[in-house]
Tab-separated table of C-alpha atoms in Angstrom:
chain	number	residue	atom	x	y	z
A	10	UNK	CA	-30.645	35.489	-125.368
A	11	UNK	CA	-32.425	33.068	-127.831
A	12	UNK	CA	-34.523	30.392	-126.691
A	13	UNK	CA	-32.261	27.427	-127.376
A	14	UNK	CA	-29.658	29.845	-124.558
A	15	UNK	CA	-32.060	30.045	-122.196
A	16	UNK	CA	-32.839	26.274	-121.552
A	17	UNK	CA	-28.946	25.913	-122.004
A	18	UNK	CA	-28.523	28.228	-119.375
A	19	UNK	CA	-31.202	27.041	-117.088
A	20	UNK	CA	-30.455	23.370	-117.479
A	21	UNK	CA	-26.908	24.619	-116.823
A	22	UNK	CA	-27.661	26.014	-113.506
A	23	UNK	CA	-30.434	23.625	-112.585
A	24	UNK	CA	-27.294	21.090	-112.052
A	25	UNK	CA	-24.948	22.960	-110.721
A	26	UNK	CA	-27.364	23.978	-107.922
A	27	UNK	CA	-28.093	20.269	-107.813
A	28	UNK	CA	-24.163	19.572	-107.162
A	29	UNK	CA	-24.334	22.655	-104.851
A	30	UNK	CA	-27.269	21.545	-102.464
A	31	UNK	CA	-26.240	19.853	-99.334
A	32	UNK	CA	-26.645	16.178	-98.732
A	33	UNK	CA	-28.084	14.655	-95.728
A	34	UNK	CA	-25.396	13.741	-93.630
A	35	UNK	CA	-27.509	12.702	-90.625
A	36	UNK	CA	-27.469	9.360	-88.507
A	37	UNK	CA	-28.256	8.044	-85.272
A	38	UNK	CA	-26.291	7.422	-82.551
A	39	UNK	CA	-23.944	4.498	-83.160
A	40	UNK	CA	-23.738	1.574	-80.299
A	41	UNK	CA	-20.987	3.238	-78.484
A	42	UNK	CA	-22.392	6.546	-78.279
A	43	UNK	CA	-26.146	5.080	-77.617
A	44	UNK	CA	-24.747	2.837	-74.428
A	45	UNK	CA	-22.394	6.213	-73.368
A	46	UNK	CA	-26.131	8.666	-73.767
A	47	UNK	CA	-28.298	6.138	-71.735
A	48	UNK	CA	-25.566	5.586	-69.406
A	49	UNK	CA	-25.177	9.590	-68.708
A	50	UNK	CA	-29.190	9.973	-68.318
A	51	UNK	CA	-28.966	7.188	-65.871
A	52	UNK	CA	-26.153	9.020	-64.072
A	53	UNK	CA	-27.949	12.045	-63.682
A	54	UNK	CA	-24.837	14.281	-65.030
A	55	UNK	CA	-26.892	16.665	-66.867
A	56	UNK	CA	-24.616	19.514	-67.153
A	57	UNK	CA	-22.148	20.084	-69.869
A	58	UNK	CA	-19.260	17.518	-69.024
A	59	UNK	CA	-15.808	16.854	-70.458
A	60	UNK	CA	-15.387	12.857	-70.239
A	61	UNK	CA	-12.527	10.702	-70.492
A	62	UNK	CA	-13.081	7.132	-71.472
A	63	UNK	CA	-10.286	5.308	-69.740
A	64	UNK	CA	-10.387	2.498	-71.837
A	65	UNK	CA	-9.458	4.506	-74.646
A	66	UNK	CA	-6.766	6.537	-72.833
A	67	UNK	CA	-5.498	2.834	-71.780
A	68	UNK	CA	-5.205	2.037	-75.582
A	69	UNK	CA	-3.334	5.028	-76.250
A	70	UNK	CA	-0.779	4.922	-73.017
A	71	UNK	CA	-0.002	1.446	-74.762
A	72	UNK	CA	0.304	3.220	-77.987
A	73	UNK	CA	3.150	5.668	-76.844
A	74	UNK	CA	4.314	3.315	-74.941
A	75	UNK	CA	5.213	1.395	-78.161
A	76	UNK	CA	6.086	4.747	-79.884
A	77	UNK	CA	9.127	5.070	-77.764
A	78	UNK	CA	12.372	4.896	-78.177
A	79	UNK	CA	13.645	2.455	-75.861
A	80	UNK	CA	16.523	4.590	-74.783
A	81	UNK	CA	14.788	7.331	-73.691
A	82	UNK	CA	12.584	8.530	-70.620
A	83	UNK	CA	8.560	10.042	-71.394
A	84	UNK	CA	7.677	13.283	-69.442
A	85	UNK	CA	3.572	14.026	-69.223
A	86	UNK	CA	2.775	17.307	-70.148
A	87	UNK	CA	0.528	18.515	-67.312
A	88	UNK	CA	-1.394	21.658	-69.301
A	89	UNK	CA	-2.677	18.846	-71.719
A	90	UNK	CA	-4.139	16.707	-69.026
A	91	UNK	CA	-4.849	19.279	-66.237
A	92	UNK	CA	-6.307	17.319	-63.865
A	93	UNK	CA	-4.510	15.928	-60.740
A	94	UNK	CA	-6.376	12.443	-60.600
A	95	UNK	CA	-5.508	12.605	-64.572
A	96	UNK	CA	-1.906	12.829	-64.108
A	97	UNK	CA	-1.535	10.601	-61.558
A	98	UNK	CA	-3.543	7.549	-63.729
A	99	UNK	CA	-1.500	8.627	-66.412
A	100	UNK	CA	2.053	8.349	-64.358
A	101	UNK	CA	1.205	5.056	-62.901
A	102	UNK	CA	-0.044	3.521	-65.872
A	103	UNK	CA	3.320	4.174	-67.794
A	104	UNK	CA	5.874	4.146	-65.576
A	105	UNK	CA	6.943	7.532	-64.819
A	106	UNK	CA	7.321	10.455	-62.373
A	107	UNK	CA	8.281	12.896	-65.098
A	108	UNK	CA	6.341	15.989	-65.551
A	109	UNK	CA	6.349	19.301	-67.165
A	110	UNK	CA	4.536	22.079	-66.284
A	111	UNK	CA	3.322	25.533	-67.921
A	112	UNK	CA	1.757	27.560	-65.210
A	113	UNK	CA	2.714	28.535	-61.530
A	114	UNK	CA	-0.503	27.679	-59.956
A	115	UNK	CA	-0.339	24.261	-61.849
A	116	UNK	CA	3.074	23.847	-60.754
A	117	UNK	CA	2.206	23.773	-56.500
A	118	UNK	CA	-0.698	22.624	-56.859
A	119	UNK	CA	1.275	19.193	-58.046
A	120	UNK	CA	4.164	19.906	-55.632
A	121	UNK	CA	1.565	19.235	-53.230
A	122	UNK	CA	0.027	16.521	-55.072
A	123	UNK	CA	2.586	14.080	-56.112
A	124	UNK	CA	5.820	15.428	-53.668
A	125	UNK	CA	8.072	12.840	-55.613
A	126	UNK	CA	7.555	14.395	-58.898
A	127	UNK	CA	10.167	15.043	-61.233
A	128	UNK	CA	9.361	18.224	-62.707
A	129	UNK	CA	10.947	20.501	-66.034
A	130	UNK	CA	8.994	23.933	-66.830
A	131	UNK	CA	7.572	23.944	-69.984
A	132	UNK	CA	8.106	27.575	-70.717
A	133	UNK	CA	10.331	30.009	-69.562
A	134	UNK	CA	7.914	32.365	-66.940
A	135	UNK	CA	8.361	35.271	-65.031
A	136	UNK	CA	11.012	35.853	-62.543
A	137	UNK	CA	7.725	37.266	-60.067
A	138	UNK	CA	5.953	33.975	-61.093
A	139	UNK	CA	9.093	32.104	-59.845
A	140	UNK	CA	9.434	33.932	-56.592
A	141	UNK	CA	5.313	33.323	-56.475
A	142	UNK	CA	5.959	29.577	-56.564
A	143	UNK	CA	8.671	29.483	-53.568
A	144	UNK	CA	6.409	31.904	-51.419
A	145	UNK	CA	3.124	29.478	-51.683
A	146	UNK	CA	5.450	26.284	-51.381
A	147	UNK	CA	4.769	24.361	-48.770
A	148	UNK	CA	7.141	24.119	-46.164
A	149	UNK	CA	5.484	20.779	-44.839
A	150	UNK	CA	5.985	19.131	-48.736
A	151	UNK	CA	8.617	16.399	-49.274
A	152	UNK	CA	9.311	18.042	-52.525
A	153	UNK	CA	12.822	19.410	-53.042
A	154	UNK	CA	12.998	22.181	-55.387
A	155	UNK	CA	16.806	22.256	-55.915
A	156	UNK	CA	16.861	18.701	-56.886
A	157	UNK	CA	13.424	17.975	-58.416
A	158	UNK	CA	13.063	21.090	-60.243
A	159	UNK	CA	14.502	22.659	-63.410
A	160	UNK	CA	13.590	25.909	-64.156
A	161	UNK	CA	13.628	26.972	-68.346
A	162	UNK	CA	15.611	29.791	-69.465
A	163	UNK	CA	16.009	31.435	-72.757
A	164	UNK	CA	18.248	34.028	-72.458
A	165	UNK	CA	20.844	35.642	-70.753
A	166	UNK	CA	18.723	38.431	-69.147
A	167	UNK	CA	16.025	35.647	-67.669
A	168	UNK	CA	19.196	33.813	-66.079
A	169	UNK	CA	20.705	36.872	-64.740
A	170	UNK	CA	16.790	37.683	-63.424
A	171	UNK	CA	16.570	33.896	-61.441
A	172	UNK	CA	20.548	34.441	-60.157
A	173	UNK	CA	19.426	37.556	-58.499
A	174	UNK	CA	15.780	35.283	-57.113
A	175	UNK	CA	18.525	32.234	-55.765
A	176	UNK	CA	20.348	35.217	-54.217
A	177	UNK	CA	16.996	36.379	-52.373
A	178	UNK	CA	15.895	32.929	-51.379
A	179	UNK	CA	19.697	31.547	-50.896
A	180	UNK	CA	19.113	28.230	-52.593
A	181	UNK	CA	19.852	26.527	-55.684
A	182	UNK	CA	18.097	26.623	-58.837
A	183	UNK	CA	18.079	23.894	-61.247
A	184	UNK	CA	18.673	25.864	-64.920
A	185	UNK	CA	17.701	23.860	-68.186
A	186	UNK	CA	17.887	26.308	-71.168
A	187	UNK	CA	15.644	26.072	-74.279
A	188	UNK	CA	17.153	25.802	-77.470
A	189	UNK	CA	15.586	26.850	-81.005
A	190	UNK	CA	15.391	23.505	-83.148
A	191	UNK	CA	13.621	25.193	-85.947
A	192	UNK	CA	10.490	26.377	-84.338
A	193	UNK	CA	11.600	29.884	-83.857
A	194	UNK	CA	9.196	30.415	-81.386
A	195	UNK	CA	12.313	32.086	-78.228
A	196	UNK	CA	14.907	30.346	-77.261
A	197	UNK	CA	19.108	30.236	-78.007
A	198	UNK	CA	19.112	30.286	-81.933
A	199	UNK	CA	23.163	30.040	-82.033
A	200	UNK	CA	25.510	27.930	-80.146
A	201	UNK	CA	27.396	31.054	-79.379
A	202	UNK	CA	24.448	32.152	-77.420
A	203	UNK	CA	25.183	29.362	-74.976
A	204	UNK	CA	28.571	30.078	-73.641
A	205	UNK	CA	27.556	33.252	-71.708
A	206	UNK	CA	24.972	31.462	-70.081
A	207	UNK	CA	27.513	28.804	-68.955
A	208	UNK	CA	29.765	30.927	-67.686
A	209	UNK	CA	27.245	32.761	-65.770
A	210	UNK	CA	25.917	29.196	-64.063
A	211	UNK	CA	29.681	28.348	-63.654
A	212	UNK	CA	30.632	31.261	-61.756
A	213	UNK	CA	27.661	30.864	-59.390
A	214	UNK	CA	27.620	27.325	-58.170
A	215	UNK	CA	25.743	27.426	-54.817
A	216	UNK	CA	23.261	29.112	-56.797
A	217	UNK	CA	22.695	27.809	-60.128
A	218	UNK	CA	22.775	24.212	-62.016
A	219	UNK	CA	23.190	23.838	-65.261
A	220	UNK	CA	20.330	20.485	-66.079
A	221	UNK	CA	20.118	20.065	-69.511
A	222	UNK	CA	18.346	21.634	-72.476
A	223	UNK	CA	14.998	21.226	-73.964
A	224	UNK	CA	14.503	21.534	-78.073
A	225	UNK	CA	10.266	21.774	-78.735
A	226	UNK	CA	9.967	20.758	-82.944
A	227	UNK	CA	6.192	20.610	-83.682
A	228	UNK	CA	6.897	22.093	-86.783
A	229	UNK	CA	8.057	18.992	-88.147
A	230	UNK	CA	5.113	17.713	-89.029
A	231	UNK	CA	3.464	21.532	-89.614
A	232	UNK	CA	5.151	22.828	-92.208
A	233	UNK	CA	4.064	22.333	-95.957
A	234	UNK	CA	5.669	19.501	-97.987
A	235	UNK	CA	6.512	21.327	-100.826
A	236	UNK	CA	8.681	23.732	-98.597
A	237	UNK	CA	10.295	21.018	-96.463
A	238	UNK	CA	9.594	17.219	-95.505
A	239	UNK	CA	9.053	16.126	-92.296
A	240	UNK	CA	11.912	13.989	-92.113
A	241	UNK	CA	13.888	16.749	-93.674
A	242	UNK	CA	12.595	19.327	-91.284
A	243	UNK	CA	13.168	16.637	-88.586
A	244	UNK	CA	16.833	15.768	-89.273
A	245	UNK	CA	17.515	19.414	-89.274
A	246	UNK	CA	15.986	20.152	-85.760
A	247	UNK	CA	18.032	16.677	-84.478
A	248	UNK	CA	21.748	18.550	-86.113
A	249	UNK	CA	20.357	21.834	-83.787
A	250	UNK	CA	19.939	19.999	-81.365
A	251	UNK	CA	23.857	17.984	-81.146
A	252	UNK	CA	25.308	21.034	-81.911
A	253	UNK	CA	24.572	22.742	-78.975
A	254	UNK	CA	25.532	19.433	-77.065
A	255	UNK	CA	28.565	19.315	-78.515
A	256	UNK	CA	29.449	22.893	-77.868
A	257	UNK	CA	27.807	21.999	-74.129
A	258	UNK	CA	30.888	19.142	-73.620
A	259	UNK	CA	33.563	21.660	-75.498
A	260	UNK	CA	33.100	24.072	-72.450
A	261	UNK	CA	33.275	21.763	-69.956
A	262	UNK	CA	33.784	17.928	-70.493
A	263	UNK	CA	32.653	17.446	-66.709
A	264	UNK	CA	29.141	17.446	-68.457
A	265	UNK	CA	29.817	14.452	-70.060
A	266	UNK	CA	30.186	12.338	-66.754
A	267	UNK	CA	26.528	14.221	-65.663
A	268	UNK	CA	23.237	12.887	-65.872
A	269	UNK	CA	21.852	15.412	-67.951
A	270	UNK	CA	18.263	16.381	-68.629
A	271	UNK	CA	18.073	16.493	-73.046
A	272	UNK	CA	14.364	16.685	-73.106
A	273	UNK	CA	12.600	16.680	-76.965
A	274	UNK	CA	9.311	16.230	-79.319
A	275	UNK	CA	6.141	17.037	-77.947
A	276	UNK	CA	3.068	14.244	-79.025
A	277	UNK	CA	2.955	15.867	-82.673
A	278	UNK	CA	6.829	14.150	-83.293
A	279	UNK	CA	7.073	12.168	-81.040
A	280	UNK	CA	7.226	9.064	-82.899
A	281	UNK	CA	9.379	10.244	-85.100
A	282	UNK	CA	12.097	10.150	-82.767
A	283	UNK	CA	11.900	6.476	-81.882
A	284	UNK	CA	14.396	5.165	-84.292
A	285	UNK	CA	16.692	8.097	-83.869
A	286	UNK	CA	17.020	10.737	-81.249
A	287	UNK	CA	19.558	12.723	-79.518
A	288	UNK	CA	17.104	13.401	-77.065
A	289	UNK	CA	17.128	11.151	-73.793
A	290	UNK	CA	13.735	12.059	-72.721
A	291	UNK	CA	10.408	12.808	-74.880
A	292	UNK	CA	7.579	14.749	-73.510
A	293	UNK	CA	3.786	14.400	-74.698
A	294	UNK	CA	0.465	14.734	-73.073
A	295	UNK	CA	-2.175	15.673	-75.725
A	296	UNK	CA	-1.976	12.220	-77.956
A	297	UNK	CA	-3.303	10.512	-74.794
A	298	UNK	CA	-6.463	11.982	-75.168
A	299	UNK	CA	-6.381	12.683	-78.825
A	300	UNK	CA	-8.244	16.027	-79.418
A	301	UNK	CA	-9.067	16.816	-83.235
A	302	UNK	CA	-5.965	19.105	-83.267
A	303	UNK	CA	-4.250	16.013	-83.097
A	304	UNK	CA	-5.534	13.682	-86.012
A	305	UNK	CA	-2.496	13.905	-87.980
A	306	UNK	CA	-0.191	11.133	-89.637
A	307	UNK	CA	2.325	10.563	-86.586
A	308	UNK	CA	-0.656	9.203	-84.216
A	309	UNK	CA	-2.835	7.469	-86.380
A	310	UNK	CA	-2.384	4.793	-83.589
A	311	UNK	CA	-4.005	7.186	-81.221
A	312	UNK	CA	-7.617	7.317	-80.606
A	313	UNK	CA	-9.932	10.091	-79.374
A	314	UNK	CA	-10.794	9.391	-76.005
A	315	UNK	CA	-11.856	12.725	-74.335
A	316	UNK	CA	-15.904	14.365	-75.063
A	317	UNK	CA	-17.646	16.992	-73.805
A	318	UNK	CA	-21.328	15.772	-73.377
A	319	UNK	CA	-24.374	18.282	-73.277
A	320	UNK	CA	-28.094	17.803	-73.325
A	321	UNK	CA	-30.532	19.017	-75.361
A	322	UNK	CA	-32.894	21.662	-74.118
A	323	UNK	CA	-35.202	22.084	-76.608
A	324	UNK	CA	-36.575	20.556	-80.308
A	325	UNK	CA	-38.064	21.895	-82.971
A	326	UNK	CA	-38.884	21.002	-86.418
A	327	UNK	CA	-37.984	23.203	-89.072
A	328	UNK	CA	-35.204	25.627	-88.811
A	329	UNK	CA	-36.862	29.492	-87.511
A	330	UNK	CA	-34.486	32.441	-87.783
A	331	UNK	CA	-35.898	35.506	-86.252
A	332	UNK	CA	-36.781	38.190	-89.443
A	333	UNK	CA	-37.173	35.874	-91.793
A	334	UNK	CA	-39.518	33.747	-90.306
A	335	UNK	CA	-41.129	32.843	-93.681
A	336	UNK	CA	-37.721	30.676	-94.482
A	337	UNK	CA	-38.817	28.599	-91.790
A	338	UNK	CA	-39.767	26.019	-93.820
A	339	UNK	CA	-37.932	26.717	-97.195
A	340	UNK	CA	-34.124	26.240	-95.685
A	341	UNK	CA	-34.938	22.624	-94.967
A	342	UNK	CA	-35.537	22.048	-98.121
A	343	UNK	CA	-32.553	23.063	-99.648
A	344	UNK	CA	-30.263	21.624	-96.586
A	345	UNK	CA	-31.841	18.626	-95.061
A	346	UNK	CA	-29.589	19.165	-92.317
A	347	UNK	CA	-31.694	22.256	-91.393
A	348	UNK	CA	-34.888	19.949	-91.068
A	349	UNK	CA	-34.522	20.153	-87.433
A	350	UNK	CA	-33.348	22.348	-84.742
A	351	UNK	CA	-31.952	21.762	-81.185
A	352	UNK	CA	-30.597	24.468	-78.181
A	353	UNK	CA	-28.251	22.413	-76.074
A	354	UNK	CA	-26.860	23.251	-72.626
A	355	UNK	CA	-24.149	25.883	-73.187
A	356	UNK	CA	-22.014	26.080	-76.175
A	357	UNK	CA	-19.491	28.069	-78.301
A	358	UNK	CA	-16.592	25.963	-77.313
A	359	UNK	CA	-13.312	24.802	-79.021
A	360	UNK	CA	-15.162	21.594	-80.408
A	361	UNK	CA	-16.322	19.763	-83.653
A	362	UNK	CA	-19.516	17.778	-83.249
A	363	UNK	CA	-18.497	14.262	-82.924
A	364	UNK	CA	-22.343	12.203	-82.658
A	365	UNK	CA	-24.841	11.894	-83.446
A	366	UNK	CA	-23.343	12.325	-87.278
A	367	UNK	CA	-24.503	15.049	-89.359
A	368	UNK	CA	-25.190	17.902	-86.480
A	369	UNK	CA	-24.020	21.548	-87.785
A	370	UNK	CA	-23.960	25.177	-86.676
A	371	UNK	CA	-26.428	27.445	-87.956
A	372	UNK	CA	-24.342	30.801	-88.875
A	373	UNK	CA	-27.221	32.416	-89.574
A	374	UNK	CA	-28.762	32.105	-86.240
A	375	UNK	CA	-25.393	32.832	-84.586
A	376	UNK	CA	-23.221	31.353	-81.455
A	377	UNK	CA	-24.085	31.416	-78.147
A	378	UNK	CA	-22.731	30.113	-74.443
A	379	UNK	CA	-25.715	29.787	-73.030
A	380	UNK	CA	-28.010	28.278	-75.336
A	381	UNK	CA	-26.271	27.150	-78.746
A	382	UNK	CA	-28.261	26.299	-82.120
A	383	UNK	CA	-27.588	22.609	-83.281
A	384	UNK	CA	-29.704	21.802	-86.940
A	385	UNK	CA	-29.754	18.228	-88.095
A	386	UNK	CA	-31.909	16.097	-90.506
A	387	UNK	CA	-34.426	14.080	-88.901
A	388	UNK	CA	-32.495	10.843	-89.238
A	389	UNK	CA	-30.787	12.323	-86.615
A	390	UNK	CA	-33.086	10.687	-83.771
A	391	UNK	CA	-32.538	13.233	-80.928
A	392	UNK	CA	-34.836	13.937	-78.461
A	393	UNK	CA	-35.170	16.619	-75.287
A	394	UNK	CA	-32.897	15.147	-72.522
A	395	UNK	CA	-30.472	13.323	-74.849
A	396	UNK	CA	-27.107	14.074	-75.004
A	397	UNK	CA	-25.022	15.594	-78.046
A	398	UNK	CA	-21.285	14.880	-77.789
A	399	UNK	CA	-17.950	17.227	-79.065
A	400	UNK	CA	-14.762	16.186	-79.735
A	401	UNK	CA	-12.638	19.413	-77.941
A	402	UNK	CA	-9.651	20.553	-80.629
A	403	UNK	CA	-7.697	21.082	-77.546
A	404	UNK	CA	-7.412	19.496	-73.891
A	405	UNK	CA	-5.084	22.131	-72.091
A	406	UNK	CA	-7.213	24.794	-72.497
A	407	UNK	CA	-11.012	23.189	-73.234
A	408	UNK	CA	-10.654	21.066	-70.015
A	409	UNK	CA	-10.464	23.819	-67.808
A	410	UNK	CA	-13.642	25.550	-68.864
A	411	UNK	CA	-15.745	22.561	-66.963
A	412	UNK	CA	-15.996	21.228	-63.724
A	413	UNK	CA	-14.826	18.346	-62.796
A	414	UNK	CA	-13.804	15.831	-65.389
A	415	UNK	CA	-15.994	11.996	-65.664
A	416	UNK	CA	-14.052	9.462	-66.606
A	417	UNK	CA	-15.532	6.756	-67.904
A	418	UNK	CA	-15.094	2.778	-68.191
A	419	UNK	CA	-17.219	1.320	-70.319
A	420	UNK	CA	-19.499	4.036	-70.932
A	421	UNK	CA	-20.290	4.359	-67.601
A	422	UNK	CA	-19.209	7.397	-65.092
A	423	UNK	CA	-16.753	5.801	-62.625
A	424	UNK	CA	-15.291	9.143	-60.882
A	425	UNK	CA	-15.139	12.836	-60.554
A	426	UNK	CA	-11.869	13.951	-61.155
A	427	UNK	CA	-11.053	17.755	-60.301
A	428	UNK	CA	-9.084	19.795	-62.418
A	429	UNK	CA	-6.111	21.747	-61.492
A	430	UNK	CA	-6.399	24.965	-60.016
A	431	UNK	CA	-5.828	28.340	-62.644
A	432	UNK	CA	-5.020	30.645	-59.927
């Protein structure tokens, strides 16, 4: 390599290290997040603590609200929200008694809770879960299982399973059977799937009720434009969908004089079946609180309104990884946002820093539960005691790995609200 090379090579990589090296992405708190970290110091809540500004969630109730198509019902998903205080906020506020649920413990736990619930299984579970549910119901509860319950089936076998339960318990068993709109995630995938099942629910009247169907299409909005469009992908799922209604009212027409349980969406699509649906009830939960999972096109009306809030431990300056101590001081200055460490209370959960801006993980350092490693620049103003605050990518399962649940109006902690039991 000449010399005229060599300064064409160094100048070379001299700016594309300059392109490569990090900018500072730190800043302070901003007023929201300032009034919610004084306000939690004042409160004295100084574990780790999933909050729920109610303000916010009151914002985005109104949002689906307006989302809706105004011929159809809404059904709260209670694994998004699993609190009981939650759901029942959440019910009042909009207008409904409609929930589904995902897990047995969930599901008499809120038998309990709200006896004049209207409740559709979110899943199709074990028969032994089933039985489970009817052995811890309470006999004292005004909540009647053969007319308040539907239980989900997707397949022939599962039906034949909960005939044989009905049999045992000699009662009636609400049946609503999950159709494949596209997801291809279990479910009846052909319409000639469905006449078996019919027959079967028919035959057995004292023990079995054929409710309705529900048709889960989250995939809408997931799969990659240049395969299908939404609305493409969408219109397909709503033909699945009529077909096996249609084929529903060609085995019997009685159906057609019933009041009939066609639940749809889920808070991904859910506002994509306001202007057309041939669903007559919608179910969502997690666009309520908005994790980051969620920040997608169909609820840009939504805003986040659920944190989890942990204090910081310990500062440092300087970013000190144990072997190569000597780097203490040279990391910073190639990432500002190494200029200063923090260990906050707990850590390693399904989050994205949310404030203040500019926090990151070290990888270098590693994860941790107990103690994690934040690094920021110092216009990040953070000091021992203050708070840093996570948006969770999920609610149904990052809610349940805290206590109880703070919700908040105007940055203040108003109430302790329990979650719902896991077992």
């Amino acid at each position: 390599m000449n010399r005229r090379q060599f300064f064409i090579t160094g100048a070379a990589l001299a700016v594309s290290a300059a392109f490569l090296k990090p900018n500072d992405l730190g800043s302070p708190y901003n007023e929201y997040f300032t009034h919610l970290n004084n306000n939690l110091k004042s409160s004295k809540h100084y574990l780790p603590s999933m909050l729920v500004d109610l303000d916010k969630l009151d914002l985005n109730i109104t949002a689906l609200s307006n989302s809706l198509n105004k011929n159809v019902d809404l059904r709260i998903v209670a694994k998004s929200l699993p609190s009981p205080d939650l759901l029942g906020y959440i019910m009042e506020k909009s207008g409904t008694n409609k929930l589904m649920v995902f897990h047995q413990p969930f599901l008499n736990q809120i038998t309990n809770d709200y006896p004049n619930s209207d409740i559709l299984m979110g899943k199709p579970i074990p028969v032994q879960s089933a039985a489970n549910f009817y052995e811890l119901l309470d006999d004292t509860s005004d909540f009647d299982s053969t007319s308040q319950l539907q239980w989900l089936i997707d397949s022939q076998v599962r039906l034949e399973q909960y005939l044989k339960l009905a049999r045992k318990l000699n009662t009636l068993l609400q049946v609503n059977i999950e159709i494949d709109v596209g997801l291809h995630r279990g479910g009846l995938q052909t319409i000639e799937e469905l006449d078996p099942l019919l027959t079967l629910i028919a035959n057995n009247p004292n023990h079995l009720k054929f409710s309705g169907f529900m048709g889960y299409d989250p995939h809408v909005v997931k799969l990659p434009s240049i395969i299908k469009s939404a609305e493409d992908a969408y219109l397909e799922s709503q033909e699945i969908y009529q077909s096996f209604i249609d084929r529903l009212y060609q085995f019997d027409e009685h159906y057609t004089q019933q009041t009939l349980c066609f639940n749809g969406a889920g808070s991904p699509t859910i506002a994509m079946h306001k202007n057309h649906t041939v669903a007559n009830e919608l179910s969502a939960g997690s666009c309520l609180v908005k994790p980051t999972d969620f920040d997608l096109e169909t609820l840009a009306n939504f805003i986040p309104a659920s944190y989890i809030a942990t204090p910081v431990l310990k500062k440092m300056l300087g970013t000190n990884i144990p072997a190569i101590e000597f780097a203490k001081d040279l990391l910073p200055l190639w990432d500002p946002n190494m200029q200063q460490t923090f260990f906050i209370y707990g850590g390693k959960w399904s989050a994205k820093y949310e404030s203040p801006k500019g926090l990151q993980s070290n990888g270098l350092f590693g994860s941790s539960t107990n103690q994690e490693i934040v690094n920021a620049s110092k216009k990040v103003n953070l000091q021992v005691d203050d708070f840093i605050f996570f948006r969770p990518t999920q609610s149904e399962f990052v809610f349940l790995q805290f206590g109880n649940l703070l919700a908040l109006r105007k940055q203040n902690v108003i109430a302790q609200w329990p979650i719902l039991k896991n077992t």
